[in-house]
PDB file of C-alpha atoms in Angstrom:
ATOM      1  CA  MET Q 231      19.908 -22.783  11.709  1.00 51.00           C
ATOM      2  CA  SER Q 232      16.704 -22.158   9.763  1.00 62.00           C
ATOM      3  CA  LYS Q 233      15.159 -18.702   9.388  1.00 67.00           C
ATOM      4  CA  PRO Q 234      11.425 -18.166   8.833  1.00 65.00           C
ATOM      5  CA  THR Q 235      10.553 -17.259   5.241  1.00 71.00           C
ATOM      6  CA  TYR Q 236       7.162 -15.625   5.762  1.00 83.00           C
ATOM      7  CA  VAL Q 237       5.955 -16.898   2.380  1.00 88.00           C
ATOM      8  CA  ALA Q 238       2.268 -16.755   3.340  1.00 89.00           C
ATOM      9  CA  ASP Q 239       2.750 -13.228   4.712  1.00 90.00           C
ATOM     10  CA  HIS Q 240       4.365 -12.059   1.471  1.00 90.00           C
ATOM     11  CA  ILE Q 241       1.502 -13.486  -0.552  1.00 92.00           C
ATOM     12  CA  ALA Q 242      -1.101 -11.803   1.668  1.00 90.00           C
ATOM     13  CA  ILE Q 243       0.726  -8.455   1.539  1.00 91.00           C
ATOM     14  CA  THR Q 244       1.036  -8.695  -2.240  1.00 93.00           C
ATOM     15  CA  GLU Q 245      -2.748  -9.172  -2.431  1.00 92.00           C
ATOM     16  CA  VAL Q 246      -3.261  -6.056  -0.262  1.00 89.00           C
ATOM     17  CA  LEU Q 247      -0.930  -4.015  -2.443  1.00 90.00           C
ATOM     18  CA  GLU Q 248      -2.663  -5.191  -5.610  1.00 91.00           C
ATOM     19  CA  LYS Q 249      -5.969  -3.900  -4.174  1.00 91.00           C
ATOM     20  CA  TYR Q 250      -4.196  -0.637  -3.376  1.00 89.00           C
ATOM     21  CA  ASN Q 251      -2.889  -0.392  -6.953  1.00 89.00           C
ATOM     22  CA  GLN Q 252      -6.297  -1.226  -8.446  1.00 90.00           C
ATOM     23  CA  GLY Q 253      -8.061   1.358  -6.273  1.00 91.00           C
ATOM     24  CA  ALA Q 254      -5.522   4.035  -7.200  1.00 88.00           C
ATOM     25  CA  ALA Q 255      -5.770   3.249 -10.936  1.00 88.00           C
ATOM     26  CA  LYS Q 256      -9.576   3.380 -10.822  1.00 89.00           C
ATOM     27  CA  ALA Q 257      -9.700   6.326  -8.367  1.00 91.00           C
ATOM     28  CA  ASP Q 258     -11.999   4.303  -6.119  1.00 94.00           C
ATOM     29  CA  SER Q 259     -11.090   3.785  -2.473  1.00 95.00           C
ATOM     30  CA  ALA Q 260     -13.871   1.201  -2.065  1.00 96.00           C
ATOM     31  CA  ILE Q 261     -11.654  -1.241  -3.974  1.00 95.00           C
ATOM     32  CA  MET Q 262      -8.799  -0.916  -1.488  1.00 92.00           C
ATOM     33  CA  LYS Q 263     -10.682  -0.445   1.819  1.00 94.00           C
ATOM     34  CA  PRO Q 264     -11.315  -4.157   2.458  1.00 92.00           C
ATOM     35  CA  ALA Q 265      -7.584  -4.847   2.174  1.00 88.00           C
ATOM     36  CA  PHE Q 266      -6.474  -2.541   5.012  1.00 87.00           C
ATOM     37  CA  ALA Q 267      -7.035  -2.701   8.759  1.00 88.00           C
ATOM     38  CA  GLU Q 268      -8.744   0.335  10.287  1.00 90.00           C
ATOM     39  CA  GLU Q 269      -5.475   1.106  12.128  1.00 90.00           C
ATOM     40  CA  ALA Q 270      -3.324   0.940   8.985  1.00 87.00           C
ATOM     41  CA  THR Q 271      -1.036   3.824   8.133  1.00 88.00           C
ATOM     42  CA  ILE Q 272       0.444   4.895   4.839  1.00 86.00           C
ATOM     43  CA  PHE Q 273       3.329   7.223   4.047  1.00 85.00           C
ATOM     44  CA  GLY Q 274       4.602   8.517   0.762  1.00 82.00           C
ATOM     45  CA  VAL Q 275       7.241  10.765  -0.698  1.00 81.00           C
ATOM     46  CA  GLU Q 276       6.142  13.353  -3.221  1.00 77.00           C
ATOM     47  CA  ASN Q 277       8.480  16.040  -4.529  1.00 83.00           C
ATOM     48  CA  GLY Q 278      10.990  14.977  -1.874  1.00 86.00           C
ATOM     49  CA  LYS Q 279       8.554  15.525   0.991  1.00 89.00           C
ATOM     50  CA  LEU Q 280       7.325  12.788   3.340  1.00 89.00           C
ATOM     51  CA  SER Q 281       3.626  12.798   4.088  1.00 85.00           C
ATOM     52  CA  GLY Q 282       1.045  10.386   5.370  1.00 86.00           C
ATOM     53  CA  GLY Q 283      -0.613   8.985   8.429  1.00 90.00           C
ATOM     54  CA  ALA Q 284      -3.956   7.299   8.969  1.00 93.00           C
ATOM     55  CA  ILE Q 285      -5.237   5.223   6.058  1.00 92.00           C
ATOM     56  CA  THR Q 286      -8.457   7.264   6.003  1.00 93.00           C
ATOM     57  CA  ALA Q 287      -6.486  10.201   4.541  1.00 90.00           C
ATOM     58  CA  LEU Q 288      -5.557   7.972   1.603  1.00 89.00           C
ATOM     59  CA  TYR Q 289      -9.207   7.111   0.987  1.00 93.00           C
ATOM     60  CA  GLN Q 290     -10.173  10.788   1.013  1.00 92.00           C
ATOM     61  CA  GLY Q 291      -7.369  11.622  -1.408  1.00 89.00           C
ATOM     62  CA  ILE Q 292      -8.211   8.776  -3.777  1.00 89.00           C
ATOM     63  CA  ASP Q 293     -11.896   9.713  -3.891  1.00 92.00           C
ATOM     64  CA  GLY Q 294     -11.379  13.471  -4.013  1.00 91.00           C
ATOM     65  CA  ASP Q 295      -8.141  14.124  -5.885  1.00 87.00           C
ATOM     66  CA  PHE Q 296      -7.547  11.157  -8.187  1.00 85.00           C
ATOM     67  CA  ARG Q 297      -8.981  10.512 -11.623  1.00 86.00           C
ATOM     68  CA  PRO Q 298      -9.277   7.028 -13.112  1.00 87.00           C
ATOM     69  CA  SER Q 299      -6.144   6.085 -14.986  1.00 83.00           C
ATOM     70  CA  PRO Q 300      -6.441   2.807 -16.890  1.00 73.00           C
ATOM     71  CA  GLU Q 301      -2.817   3.269 -17.922  1.00 76.00           C
ATOM     72  CA  GLY Q 302      -1.745   3.672 -14.288  1.00 75.00           C
ATOM     73  CA  ARG Q 303       1.104   1.373 -13.357  1.00 80.00           C
ATOM     74  CA  ALA Q 304       2.849   0.584 -10.137  1.00 86.00           C
ATOM     75  CA  VAL Q 305       5.412  -1.923  -8.959  1.00 88.00           C
ATOM     76  CA  ILE Q 306       5.999  -3.488  -5.573  1.00 92.00           C
ATOM     77  CA  ALA Q 307       9.612  -2.535  -4.910  1.00 91.00           C
ATOM     78  CA  TYR Q 308       9.941  -4.556  -1.720  1.00 92.00           C
ATOM     79  CA  ILE Q 309       8.104  -6.277   1.103  1.00 93.00           C
ATOM     80  CA  ASN Q 310       9.731  -6.608   4.515  1.00 92.00           C
ATOM     81  CA  VAL Q 311       8.240  -8.878   7.185  1.00 90.00           C
ATOM     82  CA  THR Q 312       9.606  -9.004  10.703  1.00 87.00           C
ATOM     83  CA  GLY Q 313       7.664 -10.990  13.257  1.00 84.00           C
ATOM     84  CA  THR Q 314       4.080  -9.717  13.247  1.00 83.00           C
ATOM     85  CA  ALA Q 315       4.839  -6.415  11.473  1.00 85.00           C
ATOM     86  CA  ALA Q 316       5.560  -5.632   7.855  1.00 86.00           C
ATOM     87  CA  ASN Q 317       6.152  -2.752   5.517  1.00 87.00           C
ATOM     88  CA  ALA Q 318       6.313  -2.474   1.762  1.00 90.00           C
ATOM     89  CA  ARG Q 319       7.236   0.006  -0.918  1.00 89.00           C
ATOM     90  CA  VAL Q 320       5.173   0.673  -4.018  1.00 87.00           C
ATOM     91  CA  ASP Q 321       6.681   2.828  -6.764  1.00 85.00           C
ATOM     92  CA  GLN Q 322       4.379   4.659  -9.134  1.00 78.00           C
ATOM     93  CA  PRO Q 323       6.031   6.504 -12.034  1.00 70.00           C
ATOM     94  CA  ALA Q 324       5.352  10.229 -12.239  1.00 59.00           C
ATOM     95  CA  HIS Q 325       3.346  10.094  -9.046  1.00 50.00           C
ATOM     96  CA  ARG Q 326       4.670   9.192  -5.658  1.00 45.00           C
ATOM     97  CA  THR Q 327       6.274   6.424  -3.718  1.00 44.00           C
ATOM     98  CA  CYS Q 328       4.064   4.981  -1.008  1.00 50.00           C
ATOM     99  CA  SER Q 329       5.023   2.710   1.834  1.00 49.00           C
ATOM    100  CA  PRO Q 330       1.961   1.149   3.373  1.00 53.00           C
ATOM    101  CA  ALA Q 331       2.742  -0.040   6.877  1.00 50.00           C
ATOM    102  CA  VAL Q 332       0.995  -3.313   7.515  1.00 47.00           C
ATOM    103  CA  ARG Q 333       0.519  -4.459  11.077  1.00 45.00           C
ATOM    104  CA  SER Q 334      -0.724  -7.769  12.346  1.00 43.00           C
ATOM    105  CA  THR Q 335      -2.000  -8.511  15.798  1.00 42.00           C
ATOM    106  CA  GLY Q 336      -0.299 -11.876  15.554  1.00 45.00           C
ATOM    107  CA  SER Q 337      -3.559 -13.758  15.890  1.00 40.00           C
TER     108      SER Q 337
END
């Protein structure tokens, strides 16, 4: 029995997360906005506390609270695809762990 591998989905999600990482490092939400659907959500853990919600809150935080950090680094810890939904984890040292929830309409 063969299971789907979702290779194309993983590649597309990796591209989204790279835009997220670039926007965070440059403190510019305009870099990441094209990568996310309007309905996207994002959650993170900072100091042991879960926070998040609508993607627009991320954009406001990036533009208002972040400073450019050319040294900023992040790693994609995992990508999980199930059917037409996916989630991923991005770890950023000395910052927070974010799990963008990616949703597809299956079109």
